[in-house]
């Protein structure tokens, strides 16, 4: 490697002196002179004094250190190189044992030793998952740094006189003065088809006890988002199976829809129900859990396994007990996996549960790295933290295979305050939000979607025409109902029109209630909406509405198969089809005994 004079460190490194440690025979004056000369040309210094000491610990050979550079030609270094090489070639579990010997033999015989020149530094300070390292001057942002006990870290902060690394392992064995070396590699995770159905940590290592995962490729965790030319607009629906969302706030493939609400308002449930609804729809789902309890994740894996959703899902878990650096990189790692599938032309759904905890982990890191705190003690770049993450969700152009990443980030609010720092940031980054309200949740309205404050800015382009037509005025009807219900709650004598509107509204509200794990099919939603829109259910007692719907849908399935096929197949819903749906419903209603 030829170093540039300009590259030279100026602060703590002295490039006029070198230290040569040897074991075995001491080098002759002639050899030392040669080493000094070749170092001068390599590093670009005028003259280098070589100090020679004996060090038996290196086994044999020698190590020369000059400034931050180290040239390793020792037995210890060579053994380490061979060891690394062998570890890299370790075959997977399904590899026949008889082949291993020949592979190892081949590796050992053909082992090509290189003089390792590396930039090494020392830890100045370590603690709380952070290490400040002095002496590494050229490391780039996001580079992996290897510490002497094998722990890896990532460069997160670059200062004049030191770099700050976040550690991906325990810092127990690291001390002030411990060695740290550059790896020249950008932080990334292994990716591939075999990750589907597995639970992994933020570094891509399996944590479900089901053995190793053979990766297809390695992707950097931070990656530039696709540009405008590489994208196309959102046009296919990502069906959640939840009536209140698919009818009023439709989500398209490639969209970013925020799920926001107080704690315990059903945020996770919406995301997991959506994942379960992707069965048979050729979508790969990635659920990134940040700062969640292990028990919650265990329950989730269990329910995904039972429902069969695990067959197309990857869970990336950085639990509450994991150090902040892992919680911080988890969503980027999950996105790297998602990108692998997107560039293969597949549709991916990724859930970030939740980004409030992610921001908190990043705040902890930043404060430890001594970045100045801003609003709510978050560092100044906290907006960029989420914008660069969510910008990577997209619908790729057909030339790039037409794959997509749909993102459902989750944000937890405090006492319904959507105007706090992190919520407003993420609201402005995403293409809409589903706002869940605690009061509605306690009233029994589940999912507790607040119709007034929720919005989907691009999804209606992806809604099927039949659904769009069927959903019609439901949002306005509901908003009117909520308003009127407040005004009329104390008045006794209402006129007939108001009474009818109230009855219609309460039926609508009842129909939007949906238990967990019971997604609706598209045709079921369309029929429900058309029938309720025609006012056919308005005189059914509210308590019986759901029973009526269930029985009615069964009736269609048994007797009106044509209608269902037409809804599923047609691009549009014409008046004739609508009339037939309504006619069938009236026929059925005559039989329903309320
Ligand atoms: P947290 O803030 O703890 O992450 P959350 O907002 O993600 O909570 P969930 O864990 O999804 O909320 O749901 C909270 C509780 O509400 C759960 O016990 C869940 O079973 C229940 N719940 C959510 N949605 C529904 C629903 N549609 N019908 C019935 N129960 C529901
Ligand atoms: Mg949750």
mmCIF file with all atom_site columns, N, CA and C and ligand atoms in Angstrom, residues 262-269 412 441 446-447 514-516, ligand 1:
data_model
loop_
_atom_site.group_PDB
_atom_site.id
_atom_site.type_symbol
_atom_site.label_atom_id
_atom_site.label_alt_id
_atom_site.label_comp_id
_atom_site.label_asym_id
_atom_site.label_entity_id
_atom_site.label_seq_id
_atom_site.pdbx_PDB_ins_code
_atom_site.Cartn_x
_atom_site.Cartn_y
_atom_site.Cartn_z
_atom_site.occupancy
_atom_site.B_iso_or_equiv
_atom_site.pdbx_formal_charge
_atom_site.auth_seq_id
_atom_site.auth_comp_id
_atom_site.auth_asym_id
_atom_site.auth_atom_id
_atom_site.pdbx_PDB_model_num
ATOM   1  N N   . UNK A 1 262 ? -51.114 5.636   21.571 1.00 0.00 ? 262 UNK A N   1
ATOM   2  C CA  . UNK A 1 262 ? -50.575 5.422   22.911 1.00 0.00 ? 262 UNK A CA  1
ATOM   3  C C   . UNK A 1 262 ? -50.224 3.960   23.126 1.00 0.00 ? 262 UNK A C   1
ATOM   4  N N   . UNK A 1 263 ? -49.666 3.674   24.310 1.00 0.00 ? 263 UNK A N   1
ATOM   5  C CA  . UNK A 1 263 ? -49.325 2.278   24.583 1.00 0.00 ? 263 UNK A CA  1
ATOM   6  C C   . UNK A 1 263 ? -50.618 1.457   24.739 1.00 0.00 ? 263 UNK A C   1
ATOM   7  N N   . UNK A 1 264 ? -50.527 0.224   24.360 1.00 0.00 ? 264 UNK A N   1
ATOM   8  C CA  . UNK A 1 264 ? -51.643 -0.724  24.478 1.00 0.00 ? 264 UNK A CA  1
ATOM   9  C C   . UNK A 1 264 ? -52.918 -0.254  23.770 1.00 0.00 ? 264 UNK A C   1
ATOM   10 N N   . UNK A 1 265 ? -52.756 0.205   22.546 1.00 0.00 ? 265 UNK A N   1
ATOM   11 C CA  . UNK A 1 265 ? -53.948 0.587   21.793 1.00 0.00 ? 265 UNK A CA  1
ATOM   12 C C   . UNK A 1 265 ? -54.119 -0.289  20.552 1.00 0.00 ? 265 UNK A C   1
ATOM   13 N N   . UNK A 1 266 ? -53.277 -1.332  20.467 1.00 0.00 ? 266 UNK A N   1
ATOM   14 C CA  . UNK A 1 266 ? -53.442 -2.266  19.350 1.00 0.00 ? 266 UNK A CA  1
ATOM   15 C C   . UNK A 1 266 ? -52.561 -1.968  18.146 1.00 0.00 ? 266 UNK A C   1
ATOM   16 N N   . UNK A 1 267 ? -51.446 -1.259  18.351 1.00 0.00 ? 267 UNK A N   1
ATOM   17 C CA  . UNK A 1 267 ? -50.559 -0.917  17.223 1.00 0.00 ? 267 UNK A CA  1
ATOM   18 C C   . UNK A 1 267 ? -49.916 -2.172  16.629 1.00 0.00 ? 267 UNK A C   1
ATOM   19 N N   . UNK A 1 268 ? -49.284 -2.945  17.526 1.00 0.00 ? 268 UNK A N   1
ATOM   20 C CA  . UNK A 1 268 ? -48.623 -4.161  17.066 1.00 0.00 ? 268 UNK A CA  1
ATOM   21 C C   . UNK A 1 268 ? -49.631 -5.100  16.402 1.00 0.00 ? 268 UNK A C   1
ATOM   22 N N   . UNK A 1 269 ? -50.842 -5.157  16.977 1.00 0.00 ? 269 UNK A N   1
ATOM   23 C CA  . UNK A 1 269 ? -51.850 -6.083  16.450 1.00 0.00 ? 269 UNK A CA  1
ATOM   24 C C   . UNK A 1 269 ? -52.176 -5.781  14.989 1.00 0.00 ? 269 UNK A C   1
ATOM   25 N N   . UNK A 1 412 ? -44.991 5.184   19.345 1.00 0.00 ? 412 UNK A N   1
ATOM   26 C CA  . UNK A 1 412 ? -45.822 5.242   20.544 1.00 0.00 ? 412 UNK A CA  1
ATOM   27 C C   . UNK A 1 412 ? -45.909 6.686   21.019 1.00 0.00 ? 412 UNK A C   1
ATOM   28 N N   . UNK A 1 441 ? -60.503 2.679   21.991 1.00 0.00 ? 441 UNK A N   1
ATOM   29 C CA  . UNK A 1 441 ? -60.113 1.318   22.360 1.00 0.00 ? 441 UNK A CA  1
ATOM   30 C C   . UNK A 1 441 ? -60.895 0.862   23.589 1.00 0.00 ? 441 UNK A C   1
ATOM   31 N N   . UNK A 1 446 ? -62.537 -1.770  18.438 1.00 0.00 ? 446 UNK A N   1
ATOM   32 C CA  . UNK A 1 446 ? -61.219 -2.331  18.116 1.00 0.00 ? 446 UNK A CA  1
ATOM   33 C C   . UNK A 1 446 ? -61.226 -2.916  16.726 1.00 0.00 ? 446 UNK A C   1
ATOM   34 N N   . UNK A 1 447 ? -60.287 -2.590  15.880 1.00 0.00 ? 447 UNK A N   1
ATOM   35 C CA  . UNK A 1 447 ? -59.170 -1.655  16.043 1.00 0.00 ? 447 UNK A CA  1
ATOM   36 C C   . UNK A 1 447 ? -59.649 -0.218  16.245 1.00 0.00 ? 447 UNK A C   1
ATOM   37 N N   . UNK A 1 514 ? -63.440 -5.437  14.600 1.00 0.00 ? 514 UNK A N   1
ATOM   38 C CA  . UNK A 1 514 ? -62.917 -6.673  14.013 1.00 0.00 ? 514 UNK A CA  1
ATOM   39 C C   . UNK A 1 514 ? -61.983 -7.352  15.013 1.00 0.00 ? 514 UNK A C   1
ATOM   40 N N   . UNK A 1 515 ? -62.277 -8.591  15.375 1.00 0.00 ? 515 UNK A N   1
ATOM   41 C CA  . UNK A 1 515 ? -61.406 -9.261  16.342 1.00 0.00 ? 515 UNK A CA  1
ATOM   42 C C   . UNK A 1 515 ? -60.035 -9.554  15.735 1.00 0.00 ? 515 UNK A C   1
ATOM   43 N N   . UNK A 1 516 ? -59.085 -9.887  16.609 1.00 0.00 ? 516 UNK A N   1
ATOM   44 C CA  . UNK A 1 516 ? -57.727 -10.194 16.149 1.00 0.00 ? 516 UNK A CA  1
ATOM   45 C C   . UNK A 1 516 ? -57.701 -11.441 15.287 1.00 0.00 ? 516 UNK A C   1
HETATM 46 P P1  . LIG B 2 .   ? -47.656 -1.670  23.292 1.00 0.00 ? 1   LIG B P1  1
HETATM 47 O O1  . LIG B 2 .   ? -47.730 -0.199  23.468 1.00 0.00 ? 1   LIG B O1  1
HETATM 48 O O2  . LIG B 2 .   ? -47.516 -2.388  24.584 1.00 0.00 ? 1   LIG B O2  1
HETATM 49 O O3  . LIG B 2 .   ? -46.688 -2.107  22.247 1.00 0.00 ? 1   LIG B O3  1
HETATM 50 P P2  . LIG B 2 .   ? -49.695 -2.006  21.335 1.00 0.00 ? 1   LIG B P2  1
HETATM 51 O O4  . LIG B 2 .   ? -50.220 -0.654  21.073 1.00 0.00 ? 1   LIG B O4  1
HETATM 52 O O5  . LIG B 2 .   ? -48.737 -2.583  20.359 1.00 0.00 ? 1   LIG B O5  1
HETATM 53 O O6  . LIG B 2 .   ? -49.114 -2.095  22.782 1.00 0.00 ? 1   LIG B O6  1
HETATM 54 P P3  . LIG B 2 .   ? -51.105 -4.478  21.174 1.00 0.00 ? 1   LIG B P3  1
HETATM 55 O O7  . LIG B 2 .   ? -50.075 -5.212  21.916 1.00 0.00 ? 1   LIG B O7  1
HETATM 56 O O8  . LIG B 2 .   ? -51.235 -4.703  19.729 1.00 0.00 ? 1   LIG B O8  1
HETATM 57 O O9  . LIG B 2 .   ? -50.969 -2.926  21.466 1.00 0.00 ? 1   LIG B O9  1
HETATM 58 O O10 . LIG B 2 .   ? -52.540 -4.718  21.764 1.00 0.00 ? 1   LIG B O10 1
HETATM 59 C C1  . LIG B 2 .   ? -52.865 -4.434  23.110 1.00 0.00 ? 1   LIG B C1  1
HETATM 60 C C2  . LIG B 2 .   ? -53.937 -5.387  23.572 1.00 0.00 ? 1   LIG B C2  1
HETATM 61 O O11 . LIG B 2 .   ? -55.130 -5.144  22.870 1.00 0.00 ? 1   LIG B O11 1
HETATM 62 C C3  . LIG B 2 .   ? -53.572 -6.839  23.331 1.00 0.00 ? 1   LIG B C3  1
HETATM 63 O O12 . LIG B 2 .   ? -53.885 -7.582  24.472 1.00 0.00 ? 1   LIG B O12 1
HETATM 64 C C4  . LIG B 2 .   ? -54.437 -7.243  22.164 1.00 0.00 ? 1   LIG B C4  1
HETATM 65 O O13 . LIG B 2 .   ? -54.824 -8.577  22.272 1.00 0.00 ? 1   LIG B O13 1
HETATM 66 C C5  . LIG B 2 .   ? -55.630 -6.314  22.296 1.00 0.00 ? 1   LIG B C5  1
HETATM 67 N N1  . LIG B 2 .   ? -56.195 -6.010  20.973 1.00 0.00 ? 1   LIG B N1  1
HETATM 68 C C6  . LIG B 2 .   ? -55.599 -5.299  20.003 1.00 0.00 ? 1   LIG B C6  1
HETATM 69 N N2  . LIG B 2 .   ? -56.373 -5.217  18.898 1.00 0.00 ? 1   LIG B N2  1
HETATM 70 C C7  . LIG B 2 .   ? -57.501 -5.891  19.189 1.00 0.00 ? 1   LIG B C7  1
HETATM 71 C C8  . LIG B 2 .   ? -58.708 -6.191  18.464 1.00 0.00 ? 1   LIG B C8  1
HETATM 72 N N3  . LIG B 2 .   ? -58.886 -5.765  17.214 1.00 0.00 ? 1   LIG B N3  1
HETATM 73 N N4  . LIG B 2 .   ? -59.643 -6.899  19.077 1.00 0.00 ? 1   LIG B N4  1
HETATM 74 C C9  . LIG B 2 .   ? -59.457 -7.339  20.336 1.00 0.00 ? 1   LIG B C9  1
HETATM 75 N N5  . LIG B 2 .   ? -58.366 -7.110  21.070 1.00 0.00 ? 1   LIG B N5  1
HETATM 76 C C10 . LIG B 2 .   ? -57.391 -6.394  20.520 1.00 0.00 ? 1   LIG B C10 1
#
